[in-house]
Amino acid sequence: MISTIYSIGHGNKNIDSFINELIKYDIEYLFDVRSSPMSKFNHQFNRPLLQEDLKAHSITYIFTGEQLGGLPKDPTCYTNGKVDYSKIATKSFFQEAIKVLVEANEENMKIALMCSESNPSECHRSKLIGQELLKHNISIKHIVTNKIKEQKVVINESTKGKNLENLFGKDDLTSRKTYI
């Protein structure tokens, strides 16, 4: 399984530590998968500031939150107020973005998907995007404090060890919070 797709959460990191982690893994493109590209508490990760800092390190910033974000505007992506990842996975906007990631992976582009959640087992990067990419034989490498965690390890943590044959079956993965 060839994988050049990484994931990273900014959490409470300072911008220098964050960028140093990207540099350590030779990341060339940062795909921002936050639905809203800003942070109330860590302003250095607001879109304009982040773009500027990444550009200074020759890393290209790409906002993909409308296609790959964990809080879609489409109300049909929610069940009982929670984001239903199995519903998002069927949407054309999401599938088109996954296709871009698959093609970028085939071209060996060094990509990291970024969200605010530092723990990938609590983020849609693993529960939604990572699981969908596994269907294309791509296992995301999650950067967690300068170490790598493979997608299957992260999902095992997320499901507390449940062996799920079909994560989008009766044991659907959803957001932790209720939004609508």
Backbone as JSON Lines, residues from 0, in Angstrom:
{"i":0,"aa":"M","n":[0.84,-1.17,0.0],"ca":[0.0,0.0,0.0],"c":[0.89,1.25,0.0]}
{"i":1,"aa":"I","n":[0.95,1.93,-1.1],"ca":[1.75,3.16,-1.17],"c":[0.88,4.3,-0.66]}
{"i":2,"aa":"S","n":[1.38,5.02,0.3],"ca":[0.62,6.14,0.84],"c":[1.52,7.34,1.03]}
{"i":3,"aa":"T","n":[1.13,8.43,0.43],"ca":[1.86,9.67,0.66],"c":[0.92,10.68,1.32]}
{"i":4,"aa":"I","n":[-0.23,10.21,1.76],"ca":[-1.19,11.11,2.39],"c":[-1.07,11.0,3.91]}
{"i":5,"aa":"Y","n":[-0.83,12.14,4.51],"ca":[-0.7,12.24,5.96],"c":[-1.89,13.03,6.5]}
{"i":6,"aa":"S","n":[-2.02,13.02,7.82],"ca":[-3.02,13.87,8.47],"c":[-2.36,14.48,9.7]}
{"i":7,"aa":"I","n":[-2.83,15.66,10.06],"ca":[-2.28,16.36,11.23],"c":[-3.36,17.27,11.8]}
{"i":8,"aa":"G","n":[-3.4,17.34,13.11],"ca":[-4.29,18.28,13.79],"c":[-3.45,19.36,14.44]}
{"i":9,"aa":"H","n":[-3.92,20.6,14.36],"ca":[-3.08,21.66,14.94],"c":[-3.23,21.76,16.45]}
{"i":10,"aa":"G","n":[-4.39,21.41,16.99],"ca":[-4.58,21.47,18.43],"c":[-4.08,22.78,19.01]}
{"i":11,"aa":"N","n":[-3.27,22.69,20.05],"ca":[-2.72,23.88,20.71],"c":[-1.25,24.09,20.36]}
{"i":12,"aa":"K","n":[-0.79,23.51,19.26],"ca":[0.6,23.66,18.87],"c":[0.92,25.1,18.5]}
{"i":13,"aa":"N","n":[2.18,25.48,18.67],"ca":[2.57,26.77,18.12],"c":[2.89,26.54,16.64]}
{"i":14,"aa":"I","n":[2.87,27.6,15.9],"ca":[2.99,27.48,14.44],"c":[4.35,26.89,14.03]}
{"i":15,"aa":"D","n":[5.41,27.22,14.76],"ca":[6.73,26.69,14.4],"c":[6.78,25.18,14.58]}
{"i":16,"aa":"S","n":[6.25,24.66,15.67],"ca":[6.22,23.21,15.89],"c":[5.4,22.52,14.82]}
{"i":17,"aa":"F","n":[4.27,23.12,14.48],"ca":[3.39,22.56,13.46],"c":[4.11,22.48,12.12]}
{"i":18,"aa":"I","n":[4.72,23.57,11.72],"ca":[5.43,23.6,10.43],"c":[6.62,22.66,10.44]}
{"i":19,"aa":"N","n":[7.32,22.57,11.56],"ca":[8.46,21.64,11.65],"c":[8.02,20.19,11.47]}
{"i":20,"aa":"E","n":[6.82,19.85,11.98],"ca":[6.32,18.49,11.76],"c":[6.03,18.26,10.27]}
{"i":21,"aa":"L","n":[5.47,19.24,9.61],"ca":[5.21,19.12,8.17],"c":[6.51,18.95,7.4]}
{"i":22,"aa":"I","n":[7.51,19.73,7.77],"ca":[8.81,19.66,7.1],"c":[9.45,18.29,7.34]}
{"i":23,"aa":"K","n":[9.34,17.78,8.55],"ca":[9.92,16.47,8.9],"c":[9.42,15.38,7.94]}
{"i":24,"aa":"Y","n":[8.16,15.48,7.52],"ca":[7.58,14.46,6.64],"c":[7.51,14.94,5.18]}
{"i":25,"aa":"D","n":[8.26,15.96,4.86],"ca":[8.39,16.47,3.49],"c":[7.05,16.86,2.86]}
{"i":26,"aa":"I","n":[6.13,17.39,3.65],"ca":[4.82,17.77,3.15],"c":[4.96,18.96,2.2]}
{"i":27,"aa":"E","n":[4.35,18.84,1.02],"ca":[4.37,19.9,0.01],"c":[3.04,20.64,-0.08]}
{"i":28,"aa":"Y","n":[1.94,19.93,0.25],"ca":[0.6,20.49,0.13],"c":[-0.17,20.22,1.42]}
{"i":29,"aa":"L","n":[-0.73,21.27,1.99],"ca":[-1.56,21.13,3.17],"c":[-3.01,21.36,2.76]}
{"i":30,"aa":"F","n":[-3.82,20.31,2.85],"ca":[-5.25,20.41,2.55],"c":[-5.97,20.67,3.87]}
{"i":31,"aa":"D","n":[-6.54,21.85,4.0],"ca":[-7.27,22.24,5.2],"c":[-8.68,21.66,5.09]}
{"i":32,"aa":"V","n":[-9.0,20.66,5.92],"ca":[-10.3,20.0,5.86],"c":[-11.24,20.47,6.96]}
{"i":33,"aa":"R","n":[-10.93,21.63,7.54],"ca":[-11.85,22.22,8.52],"c":[-13.01,22.87,7.76]}
{"i":34,"aa":"S","n":[-14.21,22.68,8.23],"ca":[-15.36,23.31,7.59],"c":[-15.26,24.82,7.67]}
{"i":35,"aa":"S","n":[-14.71,25.32,8.76],"ca":[-14.5,26.75,8.94],"c":[-13.01,26.95,9.22]}
{"i":36,"aa":"P","n":[-12.27,27.54,8.28],"ca":[-10.8,27.62,8.41],"c":[-10.32,28.71,9.35]}
{"i":37,"aa":"M","n":[-10.71,28.58,10.62],"ca":[-10.28,29.54,11.63],"c":[-10.23,28.86,12.98]}
{"i":38,"aa":"S","n":[-9.56,29.51,13.91],"ca":[-9.48,29.01,15.27],"c":[-9.72,30.17,16.24]}
{"i":39,"aa":"K","n":[-10.65,29.98,17.15],"ca":[-10.95,31.02,18.15],"c":[-9.78,31.23,19.1]}
{"i":40,"aa":"F","n":[-9.07,30.16,19.4],"ca":[-8.05,30.21,20.44],"c":[-6.62,30.23,19.9]}
{"i":41,"aa":"N","n":[-6.43,29.79,18.68],"ca":[-5.09,29.73,18.08],"c":[-5.12,30.47,16.75]}
{"i":42,"aa":"H","n":[-5.06,31.77,16.84],"ca":[-5.22,32.62,15.65],"c":[-4.18,32.36,14.56]}
{"i":43,"aa":"Q","n":[-3.03,31.79,14.94],"ca":[-2.01,31.49,13.94],"c":[-2.49,30.44,12.94]}
{"i":44,"aa":"F","n":[-3.61,29.75,13.25],"ca":[-4.17,28.76,12.34],"c":[-5.38,29.28,11.57]}
{"i":45,"aa":"N","n":[-5.65,30.57,11.68],"ca":[-6.68,31.16,10.83],"c":[-6.15,31.2,9.41]}
{"i":46,"aa":"R","n":[-7.01,30.97,8.46],"ca":[-6.61,30.76,7.06],"c":[-5.58,31.75,6.53]}
{"i":47,"aa":"P","n":[-5.79,33.08,6.62],"ca":[-4.8,34.0,6.02],"c":[-3.41,33.9,6.66]}
{"i":48,"aa":"L","n":[-3.36,33.8,7.99],"ca":[-2.07,33.7,8.67],"c":[-1.38,32.38,8.36]}
{"i":49,"aa":"L","n":[-2.15,31.32,8.37],"ca":[-1.59,30.0,8.08],"c":[-1.05,29.93,6.65]}
{"i":50,"aa":"Q","n":[-1.81,30.44,5.71],"ca":[-1.36,30.47,4.3],"c":[-0.01,31.17,4.17]}
{"i":51,"aa":"E","n":[0.09,32.3,4.83],"ca":[1.31,33.1,4.76],"c":[2.5,32.36,5.36]}
{"i":52,"aa":"D","n":[2.3,31.75,6.53],"ca":[3.39,31.02,7.18],"c":[3.81,29.79,6.37]}
{"i":53,"aa":"L","n":[2.85,29.09,5.79],"ca":[3.18,27.91,4.99],"c":[3.93,28.3,3.72]}
{"i":54,"aa":"K","n":[3.48,29.39,3.09],"ca":[4.13,29.85,1.86],"c":[5.6,30.16,2.11]}
{"i":55,"aa":"A","n":[5.9,30.71,3.26],"ca":[7.29,31.04,3.61],"c":[8.16,29.79,3.72]}
{"i":56,"aa":"H","n":[7.52,28.63,3.84],"ca":[8.24,27.36,3.93],"c":[7.99,26.48,2.7]}
{"i":57,"aa":"S","n":[7.52,27.11,1.63],"ca":[7.26,26.42,0.35],"c":[6.26,25.28,0.47]}
{"i":58,"aa":"I","n":[5.27,25.46,1.35],"ca":[4.17,24.49,1.47],"c":[2.92,25.17,0.94]}
{"i":59,"aa":"T","n":[2.25,24.51,0.01],"ca":[1.05,25.07,-0.61],"c":[-0.18,24.76,0.23]}
{"i":60,"aa":"Y","n":[-0.94,25.8,0.54],"ca":[-2.18,25.67,1.31],"c":[-3.36,25.53,0.36]}
{"i":61,"aa":"I","n":[-4.22,24.53,0.63],"ca":[-5.42,24.32,-0.19],"c":[-6.6,24.11,0.75]}
{"i":62,"aa":"F","n":[-7.6,24.98,0.64],"ca":[-8.8,24.84,1.47],"c":[-9.77,23.87,0.81]}
{"i":63,"aa":"T","n":[-10.11,22.78,1.51],"ca":[-11.04,21.78,1.0],"c":[-12.17,21.49,2.0]}
{"i":64,"aa":"G","n":[-12.39,22.43,2.9],"ca":[-13.4,22.22,3.94],"c":[-14.82,22.09,3.42]}
{"i":65,"aa":"E","n":[-15.12,22.71,2.28],"ca":[-16.47,22.59,1.74],"c":[-16.74,21.19,1.2]}
{"i":66,"aa":"Q","n":[-15.7,20.49,0.74],"ca":[-15.86,19.15,0.2],"c":[-15.52,18.06,1.23]}
{"i":67,"aa":"L","n":[-14.52,18.32,2.06],"ca":[-14.02,17.29,2.98],"c":[-14.22,17.64,4.45]}
{"i":68,"aa":"G","n":[-14.9,18.74,4.72],"ca":[-15.1,19.17,6.1],"c":[-16.02,18.26,6.89]}
{"i":69,"aa":"G","n":[-15.86,18.3,8.19],"ca":[-16.65,17.46,9.08],"c":[-17.99,18.01,9.47]}
{"i":70,"aa":"L","n":[-18.29,19.25,9.05],"ca":[-19.58,19.86,9.34],"c":[-20.19,20.42,8.05]}
{"i":71,"aa":"P","n":[-20.68,19.55,7.19],"ca":[-21.2,20.01,5.9],"c":[-22.44,20.88,6.05]}
{"i":72,"aa":"K","n":[-22.64,21.74,5.08],"ca":[-23.83,22.62,5.07],"c":[-25.09,21.84,4.71]}
{"i":73,"aa":"D","n":[-24.95,20.74,4.0],"ca":[-26.06,19.92,3.56],"c":[-26.76,19.28,4.76]}
{"i":74,"aa":"P","n":[-28.01,19.66,5.06],"ca":[-28.71,19.12,6.23],"c":[-29.01,17.62,6.13]}
{"i":75,"aa":"T","n":[-28.93,17.04,4.95],"ca":[-29.19,15.61,4.82],"c":[-28.01,14.76,5.29]}
{"i":76,"aa":"C","n":[-26.92,15.41,5.7],"ca":[-25.74,14.7,6.21],"c":[-25.79,14.48,7.71]}
{"i":77,"aa":"Y","n":[-26.92,14.79,8.33],"ca":[-27.06,14.7,9.77],"c":[-28.15,13.69,10.14]}
{"i":78,"aa":"T","n":[-27.93,12.97,11.24],"ca":[-28.93,12.06,11.79],"c":[-29.05,12.38,13.27]}
{"i":79,"aa":"N","n":[-30.25,12.72,13.69],"ca":[-30.49,13.09,15.09],"c":[-29.53,14.18,15.57]}
{"i":80,"aa":"G","n":[-29.22,15.13,14.68],"ca":[-28.38,16.26,15.03],"c":[-26.89,16.0,14.93]}
{"i":81,"aa":"K","n":[-26.49,14.75,14.75],"ca":[-25.06,14.42,14.65],"c":[-24.69,14.24,13.18]}
{"i":82,"aa":"V","n":[-23.43,14.58,12.87],"ca":[-22.92,14.37,11.53],"c":[-22.86,12.86,11.29]}
{"i":83,"aa":"D","n":[-23.44,12.42,10.21],"ca":[-23.48,10.99,9.86],"c":[-22.49,10.77,8.72]}
{"i":84,"aa":"Y","n":[-21.33,10.23,9.05],"ca":[-20.26,10.08,8.07],"c":[-20.64,9.16,6.92]}
{"i":85,"aa":"S","n":[-21.5,8.19,7.17],"ca":[-21.92,7.29,6.08],"c":[-22.73,8.06,5.04]}
{"i":86,"aa":"K","n":[-23.46,9.06,5.47],"ca":[-24.23,9.89,4.52],"c":[-23.3,10.8,3.72]}
{"i":87,"aa":"I","n":[-22.34,11.42,4.4],"ca":[-21.39,12.3,3.69],"c":[-20.64,11.49,2.63]}
{"i":88,"aa":"A","n":[-20.26,10.26,2.98],"ca":[-19.45,9.43,2.08],"c":[-20.15,9.17,0.75]}
{"i":89,"aa":"T","n":[-21.46,9.32,0.7],"ca":[-22.19,9.07,-0.55],"c":[-22.39,10.32,-1.39]}
{"i":90,"aa":"K","n":[-22.06,11.47,-0.86],"ca":[-22.3,12.74,-1.55],"c":[-21.28,12.98,-2.66]}
{"i":91,"aa":"S","n":[-21.75,13.54,-3.76],"ca":[-20.87,13.76,-4.92],"c":[-19.74,14.74,-4.58]}
{"i":92,"aa":"F","n":[-20.02,15.78,-3.78],"ca":[-18.97,16.75,-3.44],"c":[-17.84,16.06,-2.68]}
{"i":93,"aa":"F","n":[-18.17,15.12,-1.83],"ca":[-17.17,14.38,-1.06],"c":[-16.42,13.4,-1.96]}
{"i":94,"aa":"Q","n":[-17.14,12.65,-2.76],"ca":[-16.52,11.65,-3.64],"c":[-15.57,12.3,-4.66]}
{"i":95,"aa":"E","n":[-15.94,13.47,-5.16],"ca":[-15.06,14.19,-6.09],"c":[-13.76,14.59,-5.42]}
{"i":96,"aa":"A","n":[-13.84,15.02,-4.17],"ca":[-12.63,15.4,-3.43],"c":[-11.77,14.17,-3.11]}
{"i":97,"aa":"I","n":[-12.41,13.05,-2.8],"ca":[-11.67,11.81,-2.57],"c":[-10.92,11.41,-3.84]}
{"i":98,"aa":"K","n":[-11.57,11.58,-4.97],"ca":[-10.94,11.26,-6.25],"c":[-9.68,12.1,-6.45]}
{"i":99,"aa":"V","n":[-9.73,13.37,-6.09],"ca":[-8.55,14.24,-6.18],"c":[-7.43,13.71,-5.29]}
{"i":100,"aa":"L","n":[-7.77,13.28,-4.08],"ca":[-6.75,12.74,-3.17],"c":[-6.14,11.45,-3.72]}
{"i":101,"aa":"V","n":[-6.97,10.6,-4.29],"ca":[-6.48,9.34,-4.86],"c":[-5.52,9.63,-6.02]}
{"i":102,"aa":"E","n":[-5.91,10.56,-6.89],"ca":[-5.04,10.92,-8.02],"c":[-3.74,11.56,-7.54]}
{"i":103,"aa":"A","n":[-3.82,12.41,-6.53],"ca":[-2.61,13.03,-5.98],"c":[-1.7,11.97,-5.38]}
{"i":104,"aa":"N","n":[-2.29,10.99,-4.72],"ca":[-1.51,9.9,-4.16],"c":[-0.81,9.1,-5.26]}
{"i":105,"aa":"E","n":[-1.53,8.86,-6.35],"ca":[-0.95,8.13,-7.49],"c":[0.24,8.88,-8.1]}
{"i":106,"aa":"E","n":[0.22,10.21,-7.98],"ca":[1.31,11.03,-8.49],"c":[2.4,11.27,-7.44]}
{"i":107,"aa":"N","n":[2.27,10.6,-6.3],"ca":[3.23,10.69,-5.19],"c":[3.39,12.1,-4.64]}
{"i":108,"aa":"M","n":[2.33,12.88,-4.68],"ca":[2.36,14.21,-4.07],"c":[2.37,14.04,-2.55]}
{"i":109,"aa":"K","n":[3.13,14.87,-1.87],"ca":[3.24,14.79,-0.42],"c":[2.2,15.71,0.21]}
{"i":110,"aa":"I","n":[1.1,15.1,0.65],"ca":[-0.06,15.82,1.16],"c":[-0.27,15.53,2.63]}
{"i":111,"aa":"A","n":[-0.72,16.56,3.36],"ca":[-1.23,16.36,4.72],"c":[-2.62,16.99,4.77]}
{"i":112,"aa":"L","n":[-3.53,16.26,5.37],"ca":[-4.88,16.77,5.63],"c":[-4.85,17.37,7.03]}
{"i":113,"aa":"M","n":[-5.29,18.61,7.17],"ca":[-5.23,19.27,8.46],"c":[-6.61,19.61,8.99]}
{"i":114,"aa":"C","n":[-6.79,19.37,10.28],"ca":[-7.99,19.8,10.99],"c":[-7.52,20.36,12.34]}
{"i":115,"aa":"S","n":[-8.44,20.8,13.15],"ca":[-8.05,21.37,14.44],"c":[-7.84,20.29,15.5]}
{"i":116,"aa":"E","n":[-8.57,19.19,15.43],"ca":[-8.5,18.13,16.43],"c":[-7.13,17.45,16.39]}
{"i":117,"aa":"S","n":[-6.41,17.48,17.5],"ca":[-5.07,16.89,17.51],"c":[-5.11,15.36,17.59]}
{"i":118,"aa":"N","n":[-6.15,14.8,18.18],"ca":[-6.28,13.35,18.3],"c":[-7.05,12.81,17.1]}
{"i":119,"aa":"P","n":[-6.38,12.12,16.18],"ca":[-7.07,11.66,14.97],"c":[-8.21,10.68,15.24]}
{"i":120,"aa":"S","n":[-8.19,9.97,16.36],"ca":[-9.27,9.02,16.64],"c":[-10.57,9.72,17.01]}
{"i":121,"aa":"E","n":[-10.5,11.02,17.23],"ca":[-11.7,11.81,17.55],"c":[-12.06,12.75,16.41]}
{"i":122,"aa":"C","n":[-11.48,12.55,15.24],"ca":[-11.65,13.49,14.14],"c":[-12.18,12.81,12.88]}
{"i":123,"aa":"H","n":[-12.87,13.58,12.07],"ca":[-13.37,13.05,10.8],"c":[-12.26,12.72,9.82]}
{"i":124,"aa":"R","n":[-11.04,13.2,10.08],"ca":[-9.91,12.83,9.21],"c":[-9.76,11.32,9.16]}
{"i":125,"aa":"S","n":[-9.95,10.66,10.3],"ca":[-9.83,9.2,10.32],"c":[-11.18,8.52,10.11]}
{"i":126,"aa":"K","n":[-12.21,8.99,10.81],"ca":[-13.52,8.33,10.78],"c":[-14.21,8.41,9.43]}
{"i":127,"aa":"L","n":[-13.96,9.46,8.69],"ca":[-14.62,9.65,7.4],"c":[-13.61,9.55,6.25]}
{"i":128,"aa":"I","n":[-12.69,10.48,6.19],"ca":[-11.75,10.54,5.05],"c":[-10.84,9.32,5.05]}
{"i":129,"aa":"G","n":[-10.27,8.99,6.18],"ca":[-9.36,7.85,6.26],"c":[-10.02,6.54,5.9]}
{"i":130,"aa":"Q","n":[-11.25,6.34,6.37],"ca":[-11.97,5.11,6.05],"c":[-12.32,5.04,4.56]}
{"i":131,"aa":"E","n":[-12.66,6.17,3.98],"ca":[-12.98,6.18,2.55],"c":[-11.72,5.9,1.72]}
{"i":132,"aa":"L","n":[-10.6,6.46,2.13],"ca":[-9.36,6.23,1.39],"c":[-8.89,4.78,1.48]}
{"i":133,"aa":"L","n":[-9.22,4.09,2.58],"ca":[-8.88,2.67,2.68],"c":[-9.53,1.87,1.57]}
{"i":134,"aa":"K","n":[-10.71,2.29,1.13],"ca":[-11.4,1.62,0.02],"c":[-10.6,1.74,-1.27]}
{"i":135,"aa":"H","n":[-9.68,2.69,-1.33],"ca":[-8.81,2.91,-2.48],"c":[-7.37,2.44,-2.19]}
{"i":136,"aa":"N","n":[-7.24,1.6,-1.16],"ca":[-5.94,1.05,-0.75],"c":[-4.95,2.14,-0.34]}
{"i":137,"aa":"I","n":[-5.45,3.18,0.28],"ca":[-4.6,4.25,0.81],"c":[-4.83,4.32,2.31]}
{"i":138,"aa":"S","n":[-3.79,4.11,3.06],"ca":[-3.88,4.22,4.51],"c":[-3.21,5.52,4.95]}
{"i":139,"aa":"I","n":[-4.01,6.41,5.47],"ca":[-3.46,7.69,5.93],"c":[-2.46,7.45,7.06]}
{"i":140,"aa":"K","n":[-1.42,8.23,7.04],"ca":[-0.43,8.24,8.11],"c":[-0.71,9.47,8.95]}
{"i":141,"aa":"H","n":[-1.15,9.26,10.18],"ca":[-1.52,10.36,11.07],"c":[-0.3,10.81,11.87]}
{"i":142,"aa":"I","n":[0.03,12.1,11.74],"ca":[1.15,12.67,12.49],"c":[0.63,13.07,13.86]}
{"i":143,"aa":"V","n":[1.17,12.42,14.9],"ca":[0.76,12.7,16.27],"c":[2.03,12.94,17.08]}
{"i":144,"aa":"T","n":[2.29,14.21,17.37],"ca":[3.47,14.62,18.13],"c":[4.75,13.97,17.6]}
{"i":145,"aa":"N","n":[5.03,14.25,16.33],"ca":[6.25,13.8,15.67],"c":[6.36,12.29,15.53]}
{"i":146,"aa":"K","n":[5.27,11.57,15.68],"ca":[5.24,10.13,15.45],"c":[4.12,9.86,14.45]}
{"i":147,"aa":"I","n":[4.16,8.68,13.84],"ca":[3.15,8.28,12.88],"c":[2.27,7.19,13.46]}
{"i":148,"aa":"K","n":[0.96,7.35,13.28],"ca":[0.0,6.3,13.62],"c":[-0.72,5.93,12.33]}
{"i":149,"aa":"E","n":[-0.79,4.66,12.03],"ca":[-1.48,4.18,10.84],"c":[-3.0,4.26,11.05]}
{"i":150,"aa":"Q","n":[-3.73,4.37,9.95],"ca":[-5.18,4.49,9.98],"c":[-5.85,3.38,10.79]}
{"i":151,"aa":"K","n":[-5.45,2.14,10.6],"ca":[-6.11,1.03,11.3],"c":[-5.92,1.12,12.8]}
{"i":152,"aa":"V","n":[-4.78,1.6,13.26],"ca":[-4.52,1.78,14.69],"c":[-5.44,2.88,15.24]}
{"i":153,"aa":"V","n":[-5.57,3.97,14.49],"ca":[-6.4,5.09,14.93],"c":[-7.87,4.66,15.01]}
{"i":154,"aa":"I","n":[-8.35,3.93,14.02],"ca":[-9.75,3.47,14.04],"c":[-9.97,2.49,15.18]}
{"i":155,"aa":"N","n":[-8.99,1.65,15.46],"ca":[-9.09,0.74,16.59],"c":[-9.25,1.53,17.89]}
{"i":156,"aa":"E","n":[-8.51,2.64,18.02],"ca":[-8.65,3.5,19.2],"c":[-10.02,4.15,19.21]}
{"i":157,"aa":"S","n":[-10.47,4.6,18.06],"ca":[-11.76,5.29,17.95],"c":[-12.93,4.39,18.32]}
{"i":158,"aa":"T","n":[-12.84,3.12,17.93],"ca":[-13.94,2.18,18.18],"c":[-13.71,1.37,19.45]}
{"i":159,"aa":"K","n":[-12.67,1.72,20.19],"ca":[-12.3,1.05,21.44],"c":[-12.11,-0.45,21.24]}
{"i":160,"aa":"G","n":[-11.48,-0.78,20.11],"ca":[-11.11,-2.16,19.85],"c":[-12.17,-3.02,19.2]}
{"i":161,"aa":"K","n":[-13.34,-2.46,18.95],"ca":[-14.37,-3.27,18.29],"c":[-13.88,-3.63,16.89]}
{"i":162,"aa":"N","n":[-14.02,-4.88,16.53],"ca":[-13.65,-5.32,15.2],"c":[-14.85,-5.12,14.28]}
{"i":163,"aa":"L","n":[-14.87,-4.04,13.55],"ca":[-16.01,-3.73,12.71],"c":[-15.72,-4.13,11.28]}
{"i":164,"aa":"E","n":[-16.5,-5.05,10.78],"ca":[-16.34,-5.46,9.38],"c":[-16.72,-4.33,8.45]}
{"i":165,"aa":"N","n":[-17.81,-3.66,8.79],"ca":[-18.32,-2.59,7.94],"c":[-18.61,-1.38,8.81]}
{"i":166,"aa":"L","n":[-17.69,-0.46,8.84],"ca":[-17.86,0.71,9.71],"c":[-19.07,1.55,9.34]}
{"i":167,"aa":"F","n":[-19.55,1.42,8.11],"ca":[-20.72,2.18,7.72],"c":[-21.95,1.29,7.69]}
{"i":168,"aa":"G","n":[-21.94,0.25,8.49],"ca":[-23.1,-0.62,8.63],"c":[-23.86,-0.23,9.87]}
{"i":169,"aa":"K","n":[-24.18,-1.22,10.71],"ca":[-24.99,-0.93,11.9],"c":[-24.22,-0.11,12.94]}
{"i":170,"aa":"D","n":[-22.91,-0.1,12.86],"ca":[-22.08,0.65,13.81],"c":[-21.53,1.92,13.18]}
{"i":171,"aa":"D","n":[-22.4,2.71,12.56],"ca":[-21.96,3.92,11.86],"c":[-21.14,4.82,12.76]}
{"i":172,"aa":"L","n":[-20.14,5.45,12.17],"ca":[-19.35,6.45,12.88],"c":[-20.01,7.81,12.66]}
{"i":173,"aa":"T","n":[-20.1,8.56,13.74],"ca":[-20.71,9.89,13.67],"c":[-19.84,10.85,14.45]}
{"i":174,"aa":"S","n":[-20.24,12.1,14.41],"ca":[-19.56,13.12,15.22],"c":[-19.84,12.83,16.71]}
{"i":175,"aa":"R","n":[-18.98,13.32,17.56],"ca":[-19.18,13.17,19.0],"c":[-20.27,14.11,19.49]}
{"i":176,"aa":"K","n":[-20.35,15.28,18.88],"ca":[-21.28,16.31,19.32],"c":[-22.53,16.32,18.47]}
{"i":177,"aa":"T","n":[-23.57,16.91,19.02],"ca":[-24.8,17.16,18.27],"c":[-24.76,18.61,17.79]}
{"i":178,"aa":"Y","n":[-25.07,18.81,16.51],"ca":[-24.96,20.15,15.93],"c":[-26.3,20.76,15.54]}
{"i":179,"aa":"I","n":[-27.25,19.94,15.11],"ca":[-28.57,20.5,14.73],"c":[-29.67,19.66,15.33]}
